[in-house]
Coordinates of C-alpha atoms (C1' of nucleotides) in Angstrom, one line a residue:
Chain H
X233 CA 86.4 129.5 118.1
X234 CA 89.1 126.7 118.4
X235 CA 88.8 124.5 120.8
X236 CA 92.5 124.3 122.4
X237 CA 92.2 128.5 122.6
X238 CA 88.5 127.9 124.3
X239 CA 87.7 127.2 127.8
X240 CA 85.4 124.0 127.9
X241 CA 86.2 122.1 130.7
X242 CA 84.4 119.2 130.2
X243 CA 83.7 115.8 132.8
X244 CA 83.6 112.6 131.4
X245 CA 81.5 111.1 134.9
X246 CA 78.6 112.6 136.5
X247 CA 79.3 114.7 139.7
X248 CA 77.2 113.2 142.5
X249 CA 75.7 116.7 143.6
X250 CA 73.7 116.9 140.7
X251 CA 70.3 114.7 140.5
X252 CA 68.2 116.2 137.5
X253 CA 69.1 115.7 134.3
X254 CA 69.8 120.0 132.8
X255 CA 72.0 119.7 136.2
X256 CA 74.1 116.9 135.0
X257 CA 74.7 117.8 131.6
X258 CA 75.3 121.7 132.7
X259 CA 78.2 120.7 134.9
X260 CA 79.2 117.9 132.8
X261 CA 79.3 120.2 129.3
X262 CA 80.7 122.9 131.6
X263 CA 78.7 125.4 131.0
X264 CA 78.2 126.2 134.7
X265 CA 80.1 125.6 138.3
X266 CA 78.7 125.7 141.8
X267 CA 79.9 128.8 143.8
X268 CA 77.5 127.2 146.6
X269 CA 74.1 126.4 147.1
X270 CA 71.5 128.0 144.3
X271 CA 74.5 130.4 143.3
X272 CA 76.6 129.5 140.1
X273 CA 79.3 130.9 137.7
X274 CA 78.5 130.9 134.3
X275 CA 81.4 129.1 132.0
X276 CA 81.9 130.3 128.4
X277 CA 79.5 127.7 126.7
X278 CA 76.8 128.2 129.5
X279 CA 77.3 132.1 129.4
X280 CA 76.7 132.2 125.8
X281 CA 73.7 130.4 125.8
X282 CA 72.6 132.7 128.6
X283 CA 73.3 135.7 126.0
X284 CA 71.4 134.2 123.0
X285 CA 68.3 133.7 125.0
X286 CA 68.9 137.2 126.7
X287 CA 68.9 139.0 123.3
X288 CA 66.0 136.6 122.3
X289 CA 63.6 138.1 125.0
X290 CA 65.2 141.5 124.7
X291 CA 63.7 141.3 120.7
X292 CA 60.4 140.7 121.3
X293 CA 60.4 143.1 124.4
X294 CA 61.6 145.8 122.5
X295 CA 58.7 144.7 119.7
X296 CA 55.9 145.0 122.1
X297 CA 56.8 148.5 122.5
X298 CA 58.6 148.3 126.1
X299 CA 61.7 150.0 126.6
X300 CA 64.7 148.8 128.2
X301 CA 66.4 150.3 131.5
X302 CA 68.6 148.5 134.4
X303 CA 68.3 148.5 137.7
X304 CA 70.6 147.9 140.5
X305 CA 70.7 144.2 142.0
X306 CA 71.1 146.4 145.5
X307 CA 67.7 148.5 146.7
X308 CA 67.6 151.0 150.0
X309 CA 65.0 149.2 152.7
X310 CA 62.9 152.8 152.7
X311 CA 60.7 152.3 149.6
X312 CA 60.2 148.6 150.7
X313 CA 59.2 150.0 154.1
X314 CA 56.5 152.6 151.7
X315 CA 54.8 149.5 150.1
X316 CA 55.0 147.5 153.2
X317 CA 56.9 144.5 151.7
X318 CA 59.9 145.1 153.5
X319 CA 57.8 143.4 156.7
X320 CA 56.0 140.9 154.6
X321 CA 59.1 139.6 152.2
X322 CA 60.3 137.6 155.2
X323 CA 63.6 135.5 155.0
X324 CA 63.6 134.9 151.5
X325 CA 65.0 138.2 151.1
X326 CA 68.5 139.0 151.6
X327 CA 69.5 142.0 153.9
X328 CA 72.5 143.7 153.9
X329 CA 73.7 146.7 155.9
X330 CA 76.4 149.3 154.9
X331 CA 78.8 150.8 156.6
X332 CA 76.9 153.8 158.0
X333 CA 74.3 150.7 159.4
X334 CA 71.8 151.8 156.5
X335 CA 69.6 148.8 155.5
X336 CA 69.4 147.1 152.4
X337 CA 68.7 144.3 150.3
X338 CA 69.5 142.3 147.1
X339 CA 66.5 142.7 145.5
X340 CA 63.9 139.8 144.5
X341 CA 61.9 142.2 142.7
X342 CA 61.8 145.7 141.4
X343 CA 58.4 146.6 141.4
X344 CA 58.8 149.7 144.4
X345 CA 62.2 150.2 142.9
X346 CA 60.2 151.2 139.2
X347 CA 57.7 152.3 141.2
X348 CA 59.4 155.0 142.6
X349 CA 61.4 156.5 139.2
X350 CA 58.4 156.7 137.4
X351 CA 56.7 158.4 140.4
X352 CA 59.3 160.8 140.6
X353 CA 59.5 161.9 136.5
X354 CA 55.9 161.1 135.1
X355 CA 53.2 163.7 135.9
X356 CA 50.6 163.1 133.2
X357 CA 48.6 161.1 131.5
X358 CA 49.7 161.7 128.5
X359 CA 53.6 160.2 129.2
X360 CA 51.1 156.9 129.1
X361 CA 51.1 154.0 128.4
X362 CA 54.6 153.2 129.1
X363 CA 56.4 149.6 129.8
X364 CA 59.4 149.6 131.5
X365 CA 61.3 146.5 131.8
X366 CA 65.2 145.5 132.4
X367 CA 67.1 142.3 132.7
X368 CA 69.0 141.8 136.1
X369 CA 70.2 139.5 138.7
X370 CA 67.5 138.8 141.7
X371 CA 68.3 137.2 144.5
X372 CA 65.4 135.4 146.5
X373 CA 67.2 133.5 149.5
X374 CA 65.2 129.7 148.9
X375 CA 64.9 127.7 151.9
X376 CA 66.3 125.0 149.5
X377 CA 67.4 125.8 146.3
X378 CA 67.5 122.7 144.0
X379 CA 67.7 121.9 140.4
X380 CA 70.4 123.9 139.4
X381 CA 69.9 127.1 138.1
X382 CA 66.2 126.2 137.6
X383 CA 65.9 126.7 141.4
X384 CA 69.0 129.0 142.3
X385 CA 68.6 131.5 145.0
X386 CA 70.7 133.9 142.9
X387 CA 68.8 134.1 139.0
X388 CA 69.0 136.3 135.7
X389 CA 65.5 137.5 135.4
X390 CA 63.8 140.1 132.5
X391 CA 60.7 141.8 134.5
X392 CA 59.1 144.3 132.7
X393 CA 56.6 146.5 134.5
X394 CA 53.3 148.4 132.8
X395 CA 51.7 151.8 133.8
X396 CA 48.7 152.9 132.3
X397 CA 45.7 155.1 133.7
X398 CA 43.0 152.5 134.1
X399 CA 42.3 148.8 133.7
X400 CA 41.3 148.7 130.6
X401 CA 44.1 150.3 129.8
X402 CA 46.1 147.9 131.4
X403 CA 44.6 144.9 130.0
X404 CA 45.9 146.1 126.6
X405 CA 49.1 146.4 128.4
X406 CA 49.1 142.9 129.3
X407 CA 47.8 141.6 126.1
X408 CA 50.9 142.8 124.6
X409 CA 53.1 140.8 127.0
X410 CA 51.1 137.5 126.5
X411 CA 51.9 138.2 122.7
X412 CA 55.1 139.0 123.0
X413 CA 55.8 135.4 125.7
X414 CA 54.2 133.4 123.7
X415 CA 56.3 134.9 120.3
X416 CA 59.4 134.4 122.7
X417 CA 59.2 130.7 123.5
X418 CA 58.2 130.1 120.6
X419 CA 61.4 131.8 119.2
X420 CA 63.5 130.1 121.9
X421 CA 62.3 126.1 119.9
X422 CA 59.8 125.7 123.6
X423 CA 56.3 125.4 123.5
X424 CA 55.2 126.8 126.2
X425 CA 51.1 127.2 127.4
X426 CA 49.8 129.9 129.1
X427 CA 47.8 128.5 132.2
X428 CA 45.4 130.8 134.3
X429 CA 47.2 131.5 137.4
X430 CA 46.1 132.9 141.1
X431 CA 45.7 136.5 140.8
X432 CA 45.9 137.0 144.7
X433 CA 44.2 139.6 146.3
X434 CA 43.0 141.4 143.1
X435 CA 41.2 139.2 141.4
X436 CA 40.4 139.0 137.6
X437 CA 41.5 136.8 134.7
X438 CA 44.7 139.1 133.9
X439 CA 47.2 136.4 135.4
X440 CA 49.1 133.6 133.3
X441 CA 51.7 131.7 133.8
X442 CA 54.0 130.2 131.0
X443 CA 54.8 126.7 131.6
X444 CA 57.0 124.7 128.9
X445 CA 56.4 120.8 128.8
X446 CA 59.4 118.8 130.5
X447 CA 59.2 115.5 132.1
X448 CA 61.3 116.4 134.8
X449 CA 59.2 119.6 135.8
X450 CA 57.7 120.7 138.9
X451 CA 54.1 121.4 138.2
X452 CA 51.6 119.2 136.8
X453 CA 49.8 120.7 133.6
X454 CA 45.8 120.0 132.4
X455 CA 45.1 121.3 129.0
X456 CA 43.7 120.8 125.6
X457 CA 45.8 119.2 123.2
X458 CA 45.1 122.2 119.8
X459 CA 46.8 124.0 122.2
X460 CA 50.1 122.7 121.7
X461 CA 49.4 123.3 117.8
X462 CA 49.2 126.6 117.4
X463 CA 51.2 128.9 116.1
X464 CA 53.0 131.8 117.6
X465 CA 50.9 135.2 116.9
X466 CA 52.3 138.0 114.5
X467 CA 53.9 140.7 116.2
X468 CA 50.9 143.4 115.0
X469 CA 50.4 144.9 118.5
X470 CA 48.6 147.8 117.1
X471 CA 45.7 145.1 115.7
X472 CA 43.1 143.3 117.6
X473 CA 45.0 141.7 120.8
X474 CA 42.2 140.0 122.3
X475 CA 41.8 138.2 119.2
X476 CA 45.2 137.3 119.1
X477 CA 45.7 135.7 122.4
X478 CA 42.1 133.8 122.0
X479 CA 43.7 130.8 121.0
X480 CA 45.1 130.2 124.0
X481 CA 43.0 131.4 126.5
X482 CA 40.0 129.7 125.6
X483 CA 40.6 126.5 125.8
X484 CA 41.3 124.6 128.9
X485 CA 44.2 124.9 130.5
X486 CA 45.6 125.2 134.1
X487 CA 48.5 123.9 136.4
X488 CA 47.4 121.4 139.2
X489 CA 46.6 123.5 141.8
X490 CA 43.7 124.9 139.7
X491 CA 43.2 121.9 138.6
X492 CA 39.4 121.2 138.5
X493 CA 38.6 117.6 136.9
X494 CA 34.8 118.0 136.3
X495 CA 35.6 121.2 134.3
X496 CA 38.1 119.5 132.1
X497 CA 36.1 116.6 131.5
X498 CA 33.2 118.8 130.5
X499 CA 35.2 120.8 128.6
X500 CA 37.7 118.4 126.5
X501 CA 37.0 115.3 124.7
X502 CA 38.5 112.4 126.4
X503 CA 41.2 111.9 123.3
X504 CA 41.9 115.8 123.7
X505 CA 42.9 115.4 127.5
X506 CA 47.0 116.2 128.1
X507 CA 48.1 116.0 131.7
X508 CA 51.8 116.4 131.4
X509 CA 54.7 118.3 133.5
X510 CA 56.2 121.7 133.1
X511 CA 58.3 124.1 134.1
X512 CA 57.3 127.7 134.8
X513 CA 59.7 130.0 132.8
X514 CA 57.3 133.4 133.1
X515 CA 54.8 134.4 134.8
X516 CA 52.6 137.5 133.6
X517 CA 50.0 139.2 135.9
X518 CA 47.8 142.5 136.7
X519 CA 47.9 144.5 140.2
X520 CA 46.4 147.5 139.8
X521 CA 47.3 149.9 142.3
X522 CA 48.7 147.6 144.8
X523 CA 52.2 149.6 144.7
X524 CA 51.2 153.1 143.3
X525 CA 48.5 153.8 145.9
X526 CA 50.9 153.4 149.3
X527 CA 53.8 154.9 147.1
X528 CA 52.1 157.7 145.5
X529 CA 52.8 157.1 142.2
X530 CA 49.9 159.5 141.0
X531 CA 49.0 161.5 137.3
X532 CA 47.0 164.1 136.7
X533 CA 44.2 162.6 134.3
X534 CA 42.1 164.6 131.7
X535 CA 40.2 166.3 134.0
X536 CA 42.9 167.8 136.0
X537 CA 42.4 165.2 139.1
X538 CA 45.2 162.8 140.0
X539 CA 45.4 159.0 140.1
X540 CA 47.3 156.1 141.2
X541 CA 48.6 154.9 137.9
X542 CA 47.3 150.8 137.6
X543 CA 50.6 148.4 137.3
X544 CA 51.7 144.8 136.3
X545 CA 54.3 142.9 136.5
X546 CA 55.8 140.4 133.5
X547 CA 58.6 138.1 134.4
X548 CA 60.7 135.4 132.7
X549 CA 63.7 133.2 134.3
X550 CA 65.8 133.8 131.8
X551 CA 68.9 131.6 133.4
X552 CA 66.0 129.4 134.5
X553 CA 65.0 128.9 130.6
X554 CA 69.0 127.5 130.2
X555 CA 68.6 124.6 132.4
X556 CA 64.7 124.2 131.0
X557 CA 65.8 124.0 127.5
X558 CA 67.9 121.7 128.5
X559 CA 65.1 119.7 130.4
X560 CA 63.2 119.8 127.3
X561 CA 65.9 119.3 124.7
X562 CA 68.4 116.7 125.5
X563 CA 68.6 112.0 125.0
X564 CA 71.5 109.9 126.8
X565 CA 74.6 111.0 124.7
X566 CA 74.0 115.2 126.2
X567 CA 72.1 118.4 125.0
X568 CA 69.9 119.1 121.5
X569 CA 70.4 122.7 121.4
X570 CA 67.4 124.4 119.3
X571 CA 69.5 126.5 116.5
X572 CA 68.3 129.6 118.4
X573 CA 69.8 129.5 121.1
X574 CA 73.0 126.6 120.5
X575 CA 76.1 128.1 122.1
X576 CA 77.8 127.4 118.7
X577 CA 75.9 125.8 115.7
X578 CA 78.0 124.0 114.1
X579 CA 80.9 121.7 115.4
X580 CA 83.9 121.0 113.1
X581 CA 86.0 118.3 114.5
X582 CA 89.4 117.2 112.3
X583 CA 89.9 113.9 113.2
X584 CA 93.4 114.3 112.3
X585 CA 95.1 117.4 113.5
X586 CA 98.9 117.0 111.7
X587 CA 97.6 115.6 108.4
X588 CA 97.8 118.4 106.0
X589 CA 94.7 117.5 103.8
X590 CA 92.6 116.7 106.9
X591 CA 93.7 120.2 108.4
X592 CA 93.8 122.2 105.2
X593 CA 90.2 120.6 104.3
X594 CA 88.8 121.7 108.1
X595 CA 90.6 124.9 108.3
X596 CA 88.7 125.5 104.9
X597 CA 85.3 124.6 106.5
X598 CA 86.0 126.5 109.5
X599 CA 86.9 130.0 107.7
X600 CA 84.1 129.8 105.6
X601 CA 81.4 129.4 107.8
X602 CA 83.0 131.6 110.0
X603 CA 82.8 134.4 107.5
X604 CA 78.7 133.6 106.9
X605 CA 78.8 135.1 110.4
X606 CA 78.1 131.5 112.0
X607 CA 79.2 130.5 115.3
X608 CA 81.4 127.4 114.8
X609 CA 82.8 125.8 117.3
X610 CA 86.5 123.6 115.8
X611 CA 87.9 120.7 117.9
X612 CA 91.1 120.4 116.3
X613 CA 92.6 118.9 119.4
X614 CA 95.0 116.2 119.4
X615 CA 93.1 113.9 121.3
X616 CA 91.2 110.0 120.1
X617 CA 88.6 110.6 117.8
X618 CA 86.3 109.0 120.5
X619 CA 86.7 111.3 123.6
X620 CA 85.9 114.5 120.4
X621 CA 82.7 112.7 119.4
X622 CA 81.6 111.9 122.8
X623 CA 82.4 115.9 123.8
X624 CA 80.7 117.4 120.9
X625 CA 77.6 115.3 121.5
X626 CA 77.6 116.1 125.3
X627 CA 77.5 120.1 124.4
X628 CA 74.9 119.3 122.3
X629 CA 75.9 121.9 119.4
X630 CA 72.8 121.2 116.2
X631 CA 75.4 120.4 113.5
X632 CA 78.6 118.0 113.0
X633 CA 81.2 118.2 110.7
X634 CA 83.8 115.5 110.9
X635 CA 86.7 114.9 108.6
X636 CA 89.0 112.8 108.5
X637 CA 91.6 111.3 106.8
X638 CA 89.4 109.6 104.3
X639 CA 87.4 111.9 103.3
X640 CA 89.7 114.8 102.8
X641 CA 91.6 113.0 100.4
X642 CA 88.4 112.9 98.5
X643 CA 87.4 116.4 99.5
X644 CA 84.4 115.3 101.5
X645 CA 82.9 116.2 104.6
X646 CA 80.8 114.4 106.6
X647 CA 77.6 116.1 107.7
X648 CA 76.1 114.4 111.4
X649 CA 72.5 116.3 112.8
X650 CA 72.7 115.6 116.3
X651 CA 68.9 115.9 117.1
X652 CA 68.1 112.5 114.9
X653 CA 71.7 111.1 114.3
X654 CA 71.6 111.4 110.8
X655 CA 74.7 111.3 108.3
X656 CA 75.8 112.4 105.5
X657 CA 78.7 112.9 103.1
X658 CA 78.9 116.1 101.2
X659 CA 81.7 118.0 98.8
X660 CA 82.4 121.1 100.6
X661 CA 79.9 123.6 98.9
X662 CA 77.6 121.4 99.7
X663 CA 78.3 121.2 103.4
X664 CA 78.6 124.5 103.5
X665 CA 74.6 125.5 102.1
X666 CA 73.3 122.7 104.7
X667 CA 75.5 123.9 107.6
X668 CA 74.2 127.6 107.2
X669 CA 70.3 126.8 108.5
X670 CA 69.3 124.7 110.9
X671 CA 68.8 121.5 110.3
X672 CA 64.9 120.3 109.5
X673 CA 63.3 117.4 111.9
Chain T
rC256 C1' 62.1 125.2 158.6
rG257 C1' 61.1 119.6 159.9
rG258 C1' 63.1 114.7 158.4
rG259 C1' 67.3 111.9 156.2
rG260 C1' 72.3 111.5 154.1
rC261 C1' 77.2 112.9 152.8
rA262 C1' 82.3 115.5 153.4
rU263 C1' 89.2 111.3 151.8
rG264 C1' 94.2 114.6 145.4
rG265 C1' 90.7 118.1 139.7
rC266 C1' 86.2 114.2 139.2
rG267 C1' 84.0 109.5 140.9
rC268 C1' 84.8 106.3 145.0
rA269 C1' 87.1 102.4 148.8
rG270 C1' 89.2 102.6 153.7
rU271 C1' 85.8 104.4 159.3
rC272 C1' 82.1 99.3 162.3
rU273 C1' 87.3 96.5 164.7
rG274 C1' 92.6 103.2 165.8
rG275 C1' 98.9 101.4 163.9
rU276 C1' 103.3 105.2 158.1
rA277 C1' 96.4 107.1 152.9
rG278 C1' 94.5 103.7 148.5
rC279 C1' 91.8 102.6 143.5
rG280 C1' 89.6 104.2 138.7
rC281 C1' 89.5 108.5 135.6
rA282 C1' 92.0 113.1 134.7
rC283 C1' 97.1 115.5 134.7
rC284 C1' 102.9 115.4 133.4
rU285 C1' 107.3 112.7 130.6
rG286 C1' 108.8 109.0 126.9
rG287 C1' 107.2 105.3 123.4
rU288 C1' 103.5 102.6 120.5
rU289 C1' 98.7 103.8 118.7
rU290 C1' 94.7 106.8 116.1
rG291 C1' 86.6 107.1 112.8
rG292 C1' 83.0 106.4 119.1
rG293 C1' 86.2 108.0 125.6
rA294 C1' 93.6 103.1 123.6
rC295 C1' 98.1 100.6 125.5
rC296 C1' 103.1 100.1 127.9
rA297 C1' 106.8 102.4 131.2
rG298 C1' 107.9 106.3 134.5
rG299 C1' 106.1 110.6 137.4
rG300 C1' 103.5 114.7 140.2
rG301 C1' 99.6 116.0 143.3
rG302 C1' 95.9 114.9 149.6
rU303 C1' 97.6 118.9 157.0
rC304 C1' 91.3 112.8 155.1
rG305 C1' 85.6 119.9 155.8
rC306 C1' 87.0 122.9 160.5
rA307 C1' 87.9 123.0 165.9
rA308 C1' 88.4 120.8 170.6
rG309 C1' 88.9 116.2 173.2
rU310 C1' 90.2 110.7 174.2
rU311 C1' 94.8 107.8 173.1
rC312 C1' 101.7 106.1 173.0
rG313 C1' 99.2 106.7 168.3
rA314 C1' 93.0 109.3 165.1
rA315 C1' 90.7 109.5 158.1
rU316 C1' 88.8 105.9 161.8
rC317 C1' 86.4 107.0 168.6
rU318 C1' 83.7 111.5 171.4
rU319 C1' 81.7 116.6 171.3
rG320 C1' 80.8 121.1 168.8
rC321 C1' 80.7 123.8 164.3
rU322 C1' 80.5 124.6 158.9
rG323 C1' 79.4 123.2 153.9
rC324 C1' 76.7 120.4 150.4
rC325 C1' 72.9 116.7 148.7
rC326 C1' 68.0 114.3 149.0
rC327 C1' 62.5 114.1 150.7
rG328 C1' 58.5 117.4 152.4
rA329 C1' 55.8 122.8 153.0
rC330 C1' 57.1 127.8 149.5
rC331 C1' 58.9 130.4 144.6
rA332 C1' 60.8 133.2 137.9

RNA sequence: CGGGGCAUGGCGCAGUCUGGUAGCGCACCUGGUUUGGGACCAGGGGGUCGCAAGUUCGAAUCUUGCUGCCCCGACCA
């Protein structure tokens, strides 16, 4: 993409609405603008960042074995009025009424809205297991909505949602999930730790939420520090799962309202201790037959007699994940993308747009990596060479490659990694093997 | 929802206390000089001062009401 074809409208001073850092540096690198309180559009460079993680979490859905559908962000009252939500939800949910004065509401959640299509088209136990998920606008009406699109009322969510006839049945269901999170942060460049979580009114260890380490975050996290070592598992969901998530389940590890200090002291070796800050970006848990039981969402079972299938829910905040990313992954010049999920990887800038080796040289570049299918973004705008470096740090893109003048005479093209500032000067085969992966440290 | 603050050109702000023809920096347009980390000179365009009512000869400024946004707290992916 060329820069003077591109929309990147870019602010060189920090608007004053914006307090947290992912904030800042999203209005500022124009990825996003305000359409009011905890409600934003989605500029080019924002929306496409939005889109890699999207089709990150769509892979390793689709891996686990759950299949995608898409619900509508609008949902009639009635089947909120069958689980009896539509009383409890209170004012966080958004009513609407039509024309002919029926009632309903931008959705927060979809679990009665699942709830009742599976009802209506599965019969047996044999259409089980099944994992339904889809990736949708919610709207949840904050009191105060804060942070950006970390706390927006209005938020691009994937929420997947498991049947199965029994609970142990259902644990396996969940197992996959916790697989499949951890396989997606990990994917994503987060580490993320899976904290036990309040399971409400059911009970049971089958609740976790994801919480990736960020100075600026909300919650407070206690845990062992091997956690934050280990790897990702392998995506062999037909294997042992329990064995698979062990790693991080039993060691210590909660968020500070479960917080209990005699058991981590008993539990962890004083130099093992992390307390540190997070942001919640999924949340994974078990409800049995909280929805199917008042919505009759029954199967006949082997022996001919029906049941209320057992459920559970697994969320992530995918537009959340943008501005935690960005929490996680930025210094004072603007954002460190991780290669996964960088709008563009690789910046070329041409220092000198109008001098024919320094254009000839960086149209080169630019057509080349562009045919390895990479996504290069090419500031070959006629602007000070300061005001293009200062931009293409701000956005934050992993790779540099300036020439200029200098170098083109001499064929060379100078390589920048914008996570540790390193340069370096390469011919342009060179350049273009290094600018193909991501760069290492 | 309780407490606090803000609203003046695209962005950041001054002016409000003490009423008298709306200003600064950046950005934008034109011309020229510049050109490896946000240049310089000259000229120029753009604002019913959030909305409404009131006080006054006269309101960005005083009064009342409303709206929007931000921050702190209790709640959430």
């Amino acid at each position: 993409m060329r820069l003077t074809d591109y929309f990147l409208p870019t602010l060189k001073e920090d608007p004053a609405e914006a307090q947290i850092v992912s904030h800042r540096l999203m209005l500022r690198a124009g990825m996003v603008r305000q359409s009011a309180a905890g409600i934003y559009s989605w500029l080019p460079l924002g929306l496409r960042v939005l889109r890699k993680i999207e089709a990150i979490v769509r892979e390793e859905q689709n891996l686990a074995g759950a299949i995608e559908v898409l619900m509508p962000t609008l949902q009639p009252a009635d089947i909120w009025r069958e689980s009896g939500r539509y009383e409890d939800y209170g004012k966080e949910m958004l009513r609407i009424t039509d024309r002919a004065e029926r009632d309903l509401l931008y959705g927060p959640t979809n679990e009665e809205l699942i709830t009742q299509i599976f009802r209506d088209s599965v019969r047996s136990y044999k259409e089980l297991p099944r994992n339904l998920y889809h990736i949708q606008w919610k709207f949840r009406d904050e009191i105060r909505p804060r942070f950006g699109v970390m706390r927006g009322r209005e938020f691009l969510m994937k929420d997947a949602y498991s049947f199965d006839i029994d609970e142990a049945a259902a644990r396996v269901a969940y197992q996959k999930m916790f697989i499949a999170y951890l396989r997606t942060f990990a994917r994503l460049g987060l580490r993320a730790i899976p904290v036990a979580a309040d399971t409400g009114p059911i009970g049971g260890d089958l609740s976790h939420e994801f919480i990736i380490l960020a100075d600026t975050g909300e919650s407070e996290v206690f845990c062992h520090a091997d956690l934050l070592q280990r790897p990702a598992p392998a995506a062999d969901y037909s294997g042992d799962l329990a064995a698979a998530i062990a790693p991080f389940t039993e060691l210590y590890a909660r968020s500070d309202e479960k917080h209990e200090p005699e058991v981590f002291e008993a539990d962890v070796p004083a130099e093992k201790r992390v307390t540190a800050r997070g942001i919640e970006v999924g949340h994974i848990f078990y409800f049995g037959q909280k929805y199917s039981e008042p919505m009759q969402c029954r199967v006949a079972g082997p022996d001919g007699k029906e049941i209320a299938v057992h459920g559970g829910s697994y969320g992530i905040g995918v537009s959340r994940l943008v501005g935690g990313i960005i929490e996680a992954c930025h210094d004072d010049a603007g954002i460190v993308w991780p290669w996964a999920v960088a709008p563009f990887q690789i910046g070329v800038i041409n220092l000198k747009p109008g001098d024919a080796e320094t254009d000839d040289l960086s149209e080169r570049l630019y057509a080349a990596l562009t045919q390895k299918g990479l996504d290069v973004l090419y500031d070959q705008r006629d602007e000070r060479a300061g005001g293009k470096f200062s931009d293409m740090d701000l956005i934050g893109l992993p790779w540099q490659a300036i020439i200029g003048p200098r170098g083109a005479a001499a064929g060379e093209i100078e390589i920048k990694n914008r996570k540790n500032g390193e340069k370096q000067t390469l011919d342009f085969d060179a350049a273009c093997a290094m600018l193909a992966g991501p760069p290492t440290d």
